[in-house]
mmCIF file of C-alpha atoms in Angstrom:
data_model
loop_
_atom_site.group_PDB
_atom_site.id
_atom_site.type_symbol
_atom_site.label_atom_id
_atom_site.label_comp_id
_atom_site.label_asym_id
_atom_site.label_seq_id
_atom_site.Cartn_x
_atom_site.Cartn_y
_atom_site.Cartn_z
ATOM 1 C CA UNK A 1 -0.226 -0.229 0.052
ATOM 2 C CA UNK A 2 2.753 2.387 0.916
ATOM 3 C CA UNK A 3 4.267 1.539 -2.425
ATOM 4 C CA UNK A 4 1.267 2.382 -4.400
ATOM 5 C CA UNK A 5 0.947 5.700 -2.425
ATOM 6 C CA UNK A 6 4.291 6.908 -3.313
ATOM 7 C CA UNK A 7 4.072 5.917 -6.871
ATOM 8 C CA UNK A 8 0.976 7.830 -6.905
ATOM 9 C CA UNK A 9 3.054 10.819 -5.353
ATOM 10 C CA UNK A 10 5.853 10.566 -8.243
ATOM 11 C CA UNK A 11 2.993 10.567 -10.858
ATOM 12 C CA UNK A 12 1.386 13.605 -8.943
ATOM 13 C CA UNK A 13 4.672 15.553 -8.732
ATOM 14 C CA UNK A 14 5.473 14.705 -12.540
ATOM 15 C CA UNK A 15 1.931 15.981 -13.593
ATOM 16 C CA UNK A 16 2.875 19.130 -11.441
ATOM 17 C CA UNK A 17 6.177 19.729 -13.049
ATOM 18 C CA UNK A 18 4.703 19.250 -16.765
ATOM 19 C CA UNK A 19 1.643 21.705 -15.830
ATOM 20 C CA UNK A 20 4.258 24.338 -14.743
ATOM 21 C CA UNK A 21 5.820 24.405 -17.925
ATOM 22 C CA UNK A 22 2.496 24.118 -19.860
ATOM 23 C CA UNK A 23 1.557 27.133 -17.686
ATOM 24 C CA UNK A 24 4.323 29.390 -18.277
ATOM 25 C CA UNK A 25 4.587 28.704 -21.763
ATOM 26 C CA UNK A 26 1.079 29.615 -22.495
ATOM 27 C CA UNK A 27 1.225 32.734 -20.267
ATOM 28 C CA UNK A 28 4.809 34.288 -21.476
ATOM 29 C CA UNK A 29 5.891 32.649 -24.495
ATOM 30 C CA UNK A 30 3.099 32.007 -27.092
ATOM 31 C CA UNK A 31 2.138 34.574 -29.107
ATOM 32 C CA UNK A 32 -1.431 34.154 -29.114
ATOM 33 C CA UNK A 33 -4.320 34.059 -26.142
ATOM 34 C CA UNK A 34 -4.184 30.927 -24.347
ATOM 35 C CA UNK A 35 -6.339 30.455 -21.162
ATOM 36 C CA UNK A 36 -4.388 29.324 -18.030
ATOM 37 C CA UNK A 37 -5.583 28.584 -14.556
ATOM 38 C CA UNK A 38 -2.635 30.264 -13.042
ATOM 39 C CA UNK A 39 -2.747 33.603 -15.262
ATOM 40 C CA UNK A 40 -6.660 33.612 -14.436
ATOM 41 C CA UNK A 41 -6.143 32.840 -10.810
ATOM 42 C CA UNK A 42 -3.159 35.691 -10.355
ATOM 43 C CA UNK A 43 -5.422 38.335 -12.365
ATOM 44 C CA UNK A 44 -8.674 37.492 -10.558
ATOM 45 C CA UNK A 45 -6.762 37.932 -7.129
ATOM 46 C CA UNK A 46 -5.217 41.098 -7.896
ATOM 47 C CA UNK A 47 -8.168 42.684 -9.633
ATOM 48 C CA UNK A 48 -10.589 41.619 -6.677
ATOM 49 C CA UNK A 49 -8.206 42.846 -4.059
ATOM 50 C CA UNK A 50 -7.577 46.174 -5.592
ATOM 51 C CA UNK A 51 -11.372 46.567 -6.342
ATOM 52 C CA UNK A 52 -12.042 45.522 -2.451
ATOM 53 C CA UNK A 53 -9.695 48.566 -1.672
ATOM 54 C CA UNK A 54 -11.653 50.813 -3.843
ATOM 55 C CA UNK A 55 -14.759 49.947 -2.616
ATOM 56 C CA UNK A 56 -17.413 52.674 -3.283
ATOM 57 C CA UNK A 57 -14.683 55.262 -4.211
ATOM 58 C CA UNK A 58 -16.220 57.743 -6.989
ATOM 59 C CA UNK A 59 -13.186 59.727 -7.498
ATOM 60 C CA UNK A 60 -11.380 58.572 -10.355
ATOM 61 C CA UNK A 61 -8.165 59.876 -9.706
ATOM 62 C CA UNK A 62 -7.974 57.817 -6.474
ATOM 63 C CA UNK A 63 -9.360 54.820 -8.696
ATOM 64 C CA UNK A 64 -6.235 55.417 -10.951
ATOM 65 C CA UNK A 65 -3.771 55.260 -7.986
ATOM 66 C CA UNK A 66 -5.137 51.931 -6.774
ATOM 67 C CA UNK A 67 -5.544 50.231 -9.971
ATOM 68 C CA UNK A 68 -1.965 50.947 -10.954
ATOM 69 C CA UNK A 69 -1.215 48.058 -8.354
ATOM 70 C CA UNK A 70 -3.241 45.321 -10.399
ATOM 71 C CA UNK A 71 -0.161 44.859 -12.600
ATOM 72 C CA UNK A 72 2.254 44.346 -9.504
ATOM 73 C CA UNK A 73 -0.002 42.017 -7.615
ATOM 74 C CA UNK A 74 -0.847 39.953 -10.787
ATOM 75 C CA UNK A 75 2.959 39.290 -11.309
ATOM 76 C CA UNK A 76 3.559 38.648 -7.720
ATOM 77 C CA UNK A 77 0.830 36.095 -7.271
ATOM 78 C CA UNK A 78 1.725 34.420 -10.666
ATOM 79 C CA UNK A 79 5.284 33.999 -9.749
ATOM 80 C CA UNK A 80 4.313 32.734 -6.427
ATOM 81 C CA UNK A 81 1.902 30.132 -7.764
ATOM 82 C CA UNK A 82 4.458 28.848 -9.917
ATOM 83 C CA UNK A 83 6.957 28.496 -7.468
ATOM 84 C CA UNK A 84 4.640 26.713 -4.953
ATOM 85 C CA UNK A 85 3.632 24.240 -7.905
ATOM 86 C CA UNK A 86 7.290 23.331 -8.526
ATOM 87 C CA UNK A 87 8.015 23.292 -4.926
ATOM 88 C CA UNK A 88 4.987 20.833 -4.107
ATOM 89 C CA UNK A 89 5.712 18.739 -7.102
ATOM 90 C CA UNK A 90 9.406 17.982 -6.328
ATOM 91 C CA UNK A 91 8.712 17.297 -2.812
ATOM 92 C CA UNK A 92 6.165 14.655 -4.184
ATOM 93 C CA UNK A 93 8.838 13.146 -6.158
ATOM 94 C CA UNK A 94 11.570 13.120 -3.679
ATOM 95 C CA UNK A 95 9.061 11.676 -1.233
ATOM 96 C CA UNK A 96 7.846 9.134 -3.599
ATOM 97 C CA UNK A 97 11.282 8.084 -4.543
ATOM 98 C CA UNK A 98 12.266 7.968 -0.850
ATOM 99 C CA UNK A 99 15.318 10.278 -1.571
ATOM 100 C CA UNK A 100 14.642 12.041 1.796
ATOM 101 C CA UNK A 101 13.498 10.800 5.145
ATOM 102 C CA UNK A 102 9.858 12.092 5.192
ATOM 103 C CA UNK A 103 7.747 14.744 3.729
ATOM 104 C CA UNK A 104 8.913 17.670 5.943
ATOM 105 C CA UNK A 105 12.535 16.824 4.509
ATOM 106 C CA UNK A 106 11.420 16.548 1.034
ATOM 107 C CA UNK A 107 9.464 19.727 1.095
ATOM 108 C CA UNK A 108 12.560 21.671 2.754
ATOM 109 C CA UNK A 109 14.990 19.959 0.255
ATOM 110 C CA UNK A 110 12.651 20.997 -2.895
ATOM 111 C CA UNK A 111 12.585 24.720 -1.585
ATOM 112 C CA UNK A 112 16.377 24.218 -1.177
ATOM 113 C CA UNK A 113 16.916 23.762 -4.721
ATOM 114 C CA UNK A 114 14.171 25.736 -6.224
ATOM 115 C CA UNK A 115 15.579 28.797 -4.321
ATOM 116 C CA UNK A 116 19.030 28.036 -5.272
ATOM 117 C CA UNK A 117 20.130 28.543 -1.493
ATOM 118 C CA UNK A 118 21.672 24.922 -1.463
ATOM 119 C CA UNK A 119 20.999 24.274 2.074
ATOM 120 C CA UNK A 120 19.575 20.709 1.997
ATOM 121 C CA UNK A 121 20.372 18.521 -0.671
ATOM 122 C CA UNK A 122 19.331 14.712 -1.279
ATOM 123 C CA UNK A 123 22.432 12.271 -0.286
ATOM 124 C CA UNK A 124 21.570 10.146 -3.512
ATOM 125 C CA UNK A 125 23.065 10.837 -6.693
ATOM 126 C CA UNK A 126 19.435 10.793 -8.497
ATOM 127 C CA UNK A 127 17.996 13.383 -5.815
ATOM 128 C CA UNK A 128 20.924 15.838 -6.478
ATOM 129 C CA UNK A 129 20.175 15.724 -10.450
ATOM 130 C CA UNK A 130 16.678 16.543 -9.421
ATOM 131 C CA UNK A 131 17.960 19.449 -7.177
ATOM 132 C CA UNK A 132 19.970 20.644 -10.094
ATOM 133 C CA UNK A 133 17.068 20.564 -12.632
ATOM 134 C CA UNK A 134 14.640 22.438 -10.122
ATOM 135 C CA UNK A 135 17.158 24.798 -9.208
ATOM 136 C CA UNK A 136 16.863 25.727 -13.375
ATOM 137 C CA UNK A 137 13.459 26.057 -13.016
ATOM 138 C CA UNK A 138 13.754 28.814 -10.098
ATOM 139 C CA UNK A 139 16.490 30.647 -12.074
ATOM 140 C CA UNK A 140 14.179 30.403 -15.446
ATOM 141 C CA UNK A 141 11.220 31.857 -13.454
ATOM 142 C CA UNK A 142 13.341 35.083 -12.139
ATOM 143 C CA UNK A 143 14.652 35.300 -15.816
ATOM 144 C CA UNK A 144 11.407 35.673 -17.463
ATOM 145 C CA UNK A 145 9.987 38.008 -15.014
ATOM 146 C CA UNK A 146 12.853 40.280 -15.278
ATOM 147 C CA UNK A 147 12.415 39.789 -19.368
ATOM 148 C CA UNK A 148 8.829 40.156 -19.874
ATOM 149 C CA UNK A 149 8.016 43.331 -17.019
ATOM 150 C CA UNK A 150 9.839 45.845 -19.247
ATOM 151 C CA UNK A 151 7.786 44.255 -22.187
ATOM 152 C CA UNK A 152 4.354 44.961 -20.279
ATOM 153 C CA UNK A 153 5.449 48.353 -19.227
ATOM 154 C CA UNK A 154 6.499 49.203 -22.631
ATOM 155 C CA UNK A 155 2.922 48.129 -24.085
ATOM 156 C CA UNK A 156 1.415 50.444 -21.779
ATOM 157 C CA UNK A 157 3.575 53.126 -22.577
ATOM 158 C CA UNK A 158 3.221 52.952 -26.086
ATOM 159 C CA UNK A 159 -0.531 52.983 -25.501
ATOM 160 C CA UNK A 160 -0.493 56.135 -23.553
ATOM 161 C CA UNK A 161 1.269 57.960 -26.111
ATOM 162 C CA UNK A 162 -1.923 58.359 -28.316
ATOM 163 C CA UNK A 163 -4.178 58.427 -24.990
ATOM 164 C CA UNK A 164 -1.877 61.672 -24.334
ATOM 165 C CA UNK A 165 -2.137 62.859 -27.772
ATOM 166 C CA UNK A 166 -5.916 62.731 -27.715
ATOM 167 C CA UNK A 167 -6.539 64.261 -24.241
ATOM 168 C CA UNK A 168 -4.177 67.147 -24.977
ATOM 169 C CA UNK A 169 -6.498 68.301 -27.891
ATOM 170 C CA UNK A 170 -10.060 67.192 -26.488
ATOM 171 C CA UNK A 171 -9.353 68.089 -22.779
ATOM 172 C CA UNK A 172 -10.538 66.310 -19.939
ATOM 173 C CA UNK A 173 -13.470 64.500 -21.408
ATOM 174 C CA UNK A 174 -13.021 63.315 -25.063
ATOM 175 C CA UNK A 175 -15.973 63.183 -27.065
ATOM 176 C CA UNK A 176 -16.836 63.024 -30.928
ATOM 177 C CA UNK A 177 -17.627 66.455 -30.847
ATOM 178 C CA UNK A 178 -14.491 67.655 -29.223
ATOM 179 C CA UNK A 179 -12.295 65.408 -31.513
ATOM 180 C CA UNK A 180 -13.545 66.474 -34.519
ATOM 181 C CA UNK A 181 -13.412 69.896 -33.433
ATOM 182 C CA UNK A 182 -9.676 69.590 -32.633
ATOM 183 C CA UNK A 183 -9.000 68.171 -36.076
ATOM 184 C CA UNK A 184 -10.930 71.012 -37.830
ATOM 185 C CA UNK A 185 -9.117 73.580 -35.905
ATOM 186 C CA UNK A 186 -5.871 72.093 -36.913
ATOM 187 C CA UNK A 187 -7.111 71.935 -40.599
ATOM 188 C CA UNK A 188 -7.103 68.237 -40.570
ATOM 189 C CA UNK A 189 -10.461 67.201 -40.827
ATOM 190 C CA UNK A 190 -10.962 66.973 -44.401
ATOM 191 C CA UNK A 191 -8.038 64.938 -45.294
ATOM 192 C CA UNK A 192 -7.631 63.125 -42.056
ATOM 193 C CA UNK A 193 -6.541 59.752 -43.508
ATOM 194 C CA UNK A 194 -3.474 59.956 -41.647
ATOM 195 C CA UNK A 195 -5.115 60.504 -38.547
ATOM 196 C CA UNK A 196 -7.235 57.388 -38.959
ATOM 197 C CA UNK A 197 -4.417 55.287 -40.096
ATOM 198 C CA UNK A 198 -2.265 56.013 -36.912
ATOM 199 C CA UNK A 199 -5.429 55.321 -34.694
ATOM 200 C CA UNK A 200 -5.774 51.907 -36.539
ATOM 201 C CA UNK A 201 -2.114 51.180 -35.747
ATOM 202 C CA UNK A 202 -2.953 52.186 -32.249
ATOM 203 C CA UNK A 203 -5.740 49.557 -31.972
ATOM 204 C CA UNK A 204 -3.786 46.620 -33.622
ATOM 205 C CA UNK A 205 -1.220 47.412 -30.920
ATOM 206 C CA UNK A 206 -3.669 47.364 -28.050
ATOM 207 C CA UNK A 207 -5.237 44.183 -29.752
ATOM 208 C CA UNK A 208 -2.015 42.530 -29.813
ATOM 209 C CA UNK A 209 -1.026 43.043 -26.454
ATOM 210 C CA UNK A 210 -4.031 43.589 -24.195
ATOM 211 C CA UNK A 211 -5.976 40.674 -25.641
ATOM 212 C CA UNK A 212 -3.035 38.286 -25.203
ATOM 213 C CA UNK A 213 -2.495 39.906 -21.699
ATOM 214 C CA UNK A 214 -5.582 41.123 -20.400
ATOM 215 C CA UNK A 215 -4.242 42.304 -16.911
ATOM 216 C CA UNK A 216 -2.977 45.187 -19.105
ATOM 217 C CA UNK A 217 -6.377 46.559 -19.867
ATOM 218 C CA UNK A 218 -6.751 47.426 -15.874
ATOM 219 C CA UNK A 219 -3.516 49.340 -15.810
ATOM 220 C CA UNK A 220 -4.547 52.806 -15.549
ATOM 221 C CA UNK A 221 -3.632 55.867 -17.883
ATOM 222 C CA UNK A 222 -0.299 57.665 -16.754
ATOM 223 C CA UNK A 223 -2.270 60.911 -17.206
ATOM 224 C CA UNK A 224 -4.440 61.897 -14.074
ATOM 225 C CA UNK A 225 -8.244 61.519 -15.178
ATOM 226 C CA UNK A 226 -7.317 59.902 -18.582
ATOM 227 C CA UNK A 227 -8.550 56.629 -19.899
ATOM 228 C CA UNK A 228 -7.562 54.565 -22.615
ATOM 229 C CA UNK A 229 -10.982 53.184 -23.050
ATOM 230 C CA UNK A 230 -12.552 57.034 -22.996
ATOM 231 C CA UNK A 231 -9.815 57.439 -26.008
ATOM 232 C CA UNK A 232 -10.898 54.302 -27.823
ATOM 233 C CA UNK A 233 -14.532 55.500 -27.646
ATOM 234 C CA UNK A 234 -14.237 58.994 -28.946
ATOM 235 C CA UNK A 235 -12.220 57.890 -31.683
ATOM 236 C CA UNK A 236 -14.506 54.965 -32.680
ATOM 237 C CA UNK A 237 -17.489 57.419 -32.259
ATOM 238 C CA UNK A 238 -15.993 60.087 -34.426
ATOM 239 C CA UNK A 239 -14.876 57.590 -37.183
ATOM 240 C CA UNK A 240 -18.307 55.875 -37.133
ATOM 241 C CA UNK A 241 -20.135 59.491 -37.460
ATOM 242 C CA UNK A 242 -17.878 60.191 -40.664
ATOM 243 C CA UNK A 243 -18.428 56.720 -42.244
ATOM 244 C CA UNK A 244 -22.154 57.308 -41.661
ATOM 245 C CA UNK A 245 -22.512 60.770 -42.925
ATOM 246 C CA UNK A 246 -19.816 60.949 -46.060
ATOM 247 C CA UNK A 247 -19.315 59.268 -49.170
ATOM 248 C CA UNK A 248 -17.653 55.815 -49.126
ATOM 249 C CA UNK A 249 -14.716 57.024 -51.123
ATOM 250 C CA UNK A 250 -13.880 59.839 -48.464
ATOM 251 C CA UNK A 251 -13.869 57.387 -45.554
ATOM 252 C CA UNK A 252 -11.919 54.516 -46.604
ATOM 253 C CA UNK A 253 -9.257 54.917 -43.776
ATOM 254 C CA UNK A 254 -11.821 55.763 -40.978
ATOM 255 C CA UNK A 255 -13.901 52.684 -41.831
ATOM 256 C CA UNK A 256 -11.024 50.450 -41.447
ATOM 257 C CA UNK A 257 -9.887 52.022 -38.285
ATOM 258 C CA UNK A 258 -13.471 51.726 -36.863
ATOM 259 C CA UNK A 259 -13.728 47.883 -38.064
ATOM 260 C CA UNK A 260 -10.363 47.244 -36.173
ATOM 261 C CA UNK A 261 -11.190 49.093 -33.009
ATOM 262 C CA UNK A 262 -14.343 47.192 -32.860
ATOM 263 C CA UNK A 263 -12.749 43.818 -32.996
ATOM 264 C CA UNK A 264 -10.087 45.036 -30.645
ATOM 265 C CA UNK A 265 -12.561 46.127 -27.842
ATOM 266 C CA UNK A 266 -14.824 43.175 -28.612
ATOM 267 C CA UNK A 267 -11.789 40.861 -28.054
ATOM 268 C CA UNK A 268 -10.583 42.468 -25.021
ATOM 269 C CA UNK A 269 -14.214 42.489 -23.546
ATOM 270 C CA UNK A 270 -14.668 38.849 -23.908
ATOM 271 C CA UNK A 271 -11.614 38.209 -22.048
ATOM 272 C CA UNK A 272 -12.052 40.374 -19.056
ATOM 273 C CA UNK A 273 -15.569 39.467 -18.578
ATOM 274 C CA UNK A 274 -16.684 35.998 -20.314
ATOM 275 C CA UNK A 275 -20.009 35.932 -18.522
ATOM 276 C CA UNK A 276 -21.069 39.392 -19.719
ATOM 277 C CA UNK A 277 -19.682 39.449 -23.254
ATOM 278 C CA UNK A 278 -20.873 42.354 -25.532
ATOM 279 C CA UNK A 279 -23.254 39.984 -27.265
ATOM 280 C CA UNK A 280 -25.025 39.490 -24.000
ATOM 281 C CA UNK A 281 -25.452 43.066 -23.573
ATOM 282 C CA UNK A 282 -26.269 44.251 -26.813
ATOM 283 C CA UNK A 283 -29.641 45.161 -28.136
ATOM 284 C CA UNK A 284 -30.058 47.575 -25.176
ATOM 285 C CA UNK A 285 -32.400 50.527 -25.990
ATOM 286 C CA UNK A 286 -30.593 53.449 -27.620
ATOM 287 C CA UNK A 287 -29.690 56.373 -25.528
ATOM 288 C CA UNK A 288 -32.193 59.134 -26.336
ATOM 289 C CA UNK A 289 -29.502 61.865 -25.520
ATOM 290 C CA UNK A 290 -27.467 60.352 -28.699
ATOM 291 C CA UNK A 291 -30.234 60.316 -30.875
ATOM 292 C CA UNK A 292 -31.122 64.086 -29.929
ATOM 293 C CA UNK A 293 -27.513 65.350 -30.371
ATOM 294 C CA UNK A 294 -26.933 63.670 -33.660
ATOM 295 C CA UNK A 295 -28.694 66.641 -35.334
ATOM 296 C CA UNK A 296 -25.961 68.921 -33.519
ATOM 297 C CA UNK A 297 -23.011 66.716 -34.928
ATOM 298 C CA UNK A 298 -24.406 66.488 -38.265
ATOM 299 C CA UNK A 299 -25.364 70.234 -38.612
ATOM 300 C CA UNK A 300 -21.418 70.493 -37.242
ATOM 301 C CA UNK A 301 -20.100 68.613 -40.301
ATOM 302 C CA UNK A 302 -22.143 70.876 -42.478
ATOM 303 C CA UNK A 303 -20.605 74.096 -40.891
ATOM 304 C CA UNK A 304 -17.160 72.576 -41.050
ATOM 305 C CA UNK A 305 -17.623 72.175 -45.064
ATOM 306 C CA UNK A 306 -17.820 68.384 -45.283
ATOM 307 C CA UNK A 307 -19.806 67.050 -48.185
ATOM 308 C CA UNK A 308 -22.422 65.331 -46.117
ATOM 309 C CA UNK A 309 -24.846 62.993 -47.643
ATOM 310 C CA UNK A 310 -28.188 64.722 -47.799
ATOM 311 C CA UNK A 311 -30.388 62.062 -46.077
ATOM 312 C CA UNK A 312 -30.094 62.920 -42.352
ATOM 313 C CA UNK A 313 -32.363 60.073 -41.199
ATOM 314 C CA UNK A 314 -30.393 57.380 -43.218
ATOM 315 C CA UNK A 315 -27.149 58.968 -41.632
ATOM 316 C CA UNK A 316 -28.505 58.638 -38.322
ATOM 317 C CA UNK A 317 -29.649 55.187 -38.681
ATOM 318 C CA UNK A 318 -25.974 54.048 -39.995
ATOM 319 C CA UNK A 319 -24.176 55.917 -37.253
ATOM 320 C CA UNK A 320 -26.547 54.265 -34.507
ATOM 321 C CA UNK A 321 -25.948 50.707 -36.065
ATOM 322 C CA UNK A 322 -22.110 51.542 -36.484
ATOM 323 C CA UNK A 323 -22.150 52.428 -32.777
ATOM 324 C CA UNK A 324 -24.106 49.506 -31.532
ATOM 325 C CA UNK A 325 -21.387 47.289 -32.845
ATOM 326 C CA UNK A 326 -18.679 48.792 -30.323
ATOM 327 C CA UNK A 327 -20.563 50.206 -27.509
ATOM 328 C CA UNK A 328 -21.411 47.176 -25.584
ATOM 329 C CA UNK A 329 -17.660 46.224 -25.665
ATOM 330 C CA UNK A 330 -17.028 49.763 -24.144
ATOM 331 C CA UNK A 331 -19.666 49.362 -21.348
ATOM 332 C CA UNK A 332 -18.171 45.600 -20.496
ATOM 333 C CA UNK A 333 -14.610 46.894 -20.273
ATOM 334 C CA UNK A 334 -15.782 50.047 -18.401
ATOM 335 C CA UNK A 335 -17.568 47.912 -16.060
ATOM 336 C CA UNK A 336 -14.719 45.448 -15.505
ATOM 337 C CA UNK A 337 -12.120 48.245 -14.983
ATOM 338 C CA UNK A 338 -13.880 50.705 -13.340
ATOM 339 C CA UNK A 339 -13.156 53.273 -16.264
ATOM 340 C CA UNK A 340 -15.674 56.272 -16.141
ATOM 341 C CA UNK A 341 -17.357 56.139 -19.460
ATOM 342 C CA UNK A 342 -20.989 56.155 -18.107
ATOM 343 C CA UNK A 343 -21.705 59.612 -19.829
ATOM 344 C CA UNK A 344 -22.761 59.407 -23.517
ATOM 345 C CA UNK A 345 -19.697 60.406 -24.765
ATOM 346 C CA UNK A 346 -20.955 61.479 -28.099
ATOM 347 C CA UNK A 347 -22.504 64.659 -26.551
ATOM 348 C CA UNK A 348 -21.065 68.082 -26.959
ATOM 349 C CA UNK A 349 -19.508 69.770 -24.038
ATOM 350 C CA UNK A 350 -17.206 72.710 -23.004
ATOM 351 C CA UNK A 351 -13.738 71.833 -23.635
ATOM 352 C CA UNK A 352 -11.139 72.974 -20.741
ATOM 353 C CA UNK A 353 -7.431 73.818 -21.930
ATOM 354 C CA UNK A 354 -4.517 73.426 -19.610
ATOM 355 C CA UNK A 355 -4.857 76.791 -18.418
ATOM 356 C CA UNK A 356 -8.621 75.887 -16.900
ATOM 357 C CA UNK A 357 -10.303 78.399 -19.565
ATOM 358 C CA UNK A 358 -13.286 76.941 -21.185
ATOM 359 C CA UNK A 359 -13.206 76.600 -24.806
ATOM 360 C CA UNK A 360 -16.329 76.186 -26.964
ATOM 361 C CA UNK A 361 -16.964 72.962 -29.215
ATOM 362 C CA UNK A 362 -18.971 72.583 -32.334
#
């Protein structure tokens, strides 16, 4: 009976070592999204803890400061989880092969090798080989940690460059109105292909990083009060408005930007909250404020001298249809990350510049 139990312990330990390699490869090395228990556990733990600290806080500046801890806690919990899996696995193997006197000695010997402290090593040659192998795993975890943390930080920094660009031009609350007004003042609205191509590139970058490493979506903007999700919503709304109201030959770049952005946000929303997907919340009634203020935006495009289509009702219908493709994703991500996009971000509003003065919008 004892032999059977020890054999089972060896098998369990081997499975644990295999799962460790399988997990760390899926989380850190494969260039596609792979669901993993350790990643999900670490992310859920980090997000739940930080959101517990946030509680009923409404000030987004304070929420930003606390949300900044999600990524460090995630990495800490993930590394600790991998270390525990490896230490327990090798402890089972050492105990199962009788390479140590008992379970406490096996667990301690496994920890000695994994931490590379070397204070306790099995006397038998096979046990020493196992210790060398386990020490290599411990070093690999540390190396991977220092290798991938800068990559995560770079992904956030690249994302924030365009967020900062947008907020500098639209004020503290970017909307369709304020973005189009900023492009018009800069003389770039009538020939804005380069703008939409740049934002298309930005959405592709966010999709490639945030859908593979969903915890990055929780990392707040480095700019006080800013939100990468708010920037996304304003850009997609603006592109949708132009695609809905202008001739197709004038909006090819905006159309592609809107399509890529919609795919990006939908993918991230599905990763953050599989139980409350964009498809599940789609079909909600359209905000009457959006419908009512469409006329204001439509007339604003006319005043800017853009060749808008004459059928306003058809333009409104197309715009609401386009908006319905990405708005549920925005809502899901906002609810998951506590980013403030509850307002109908299409609405015109006064824009405050860096000096605090109010600047009129369209």
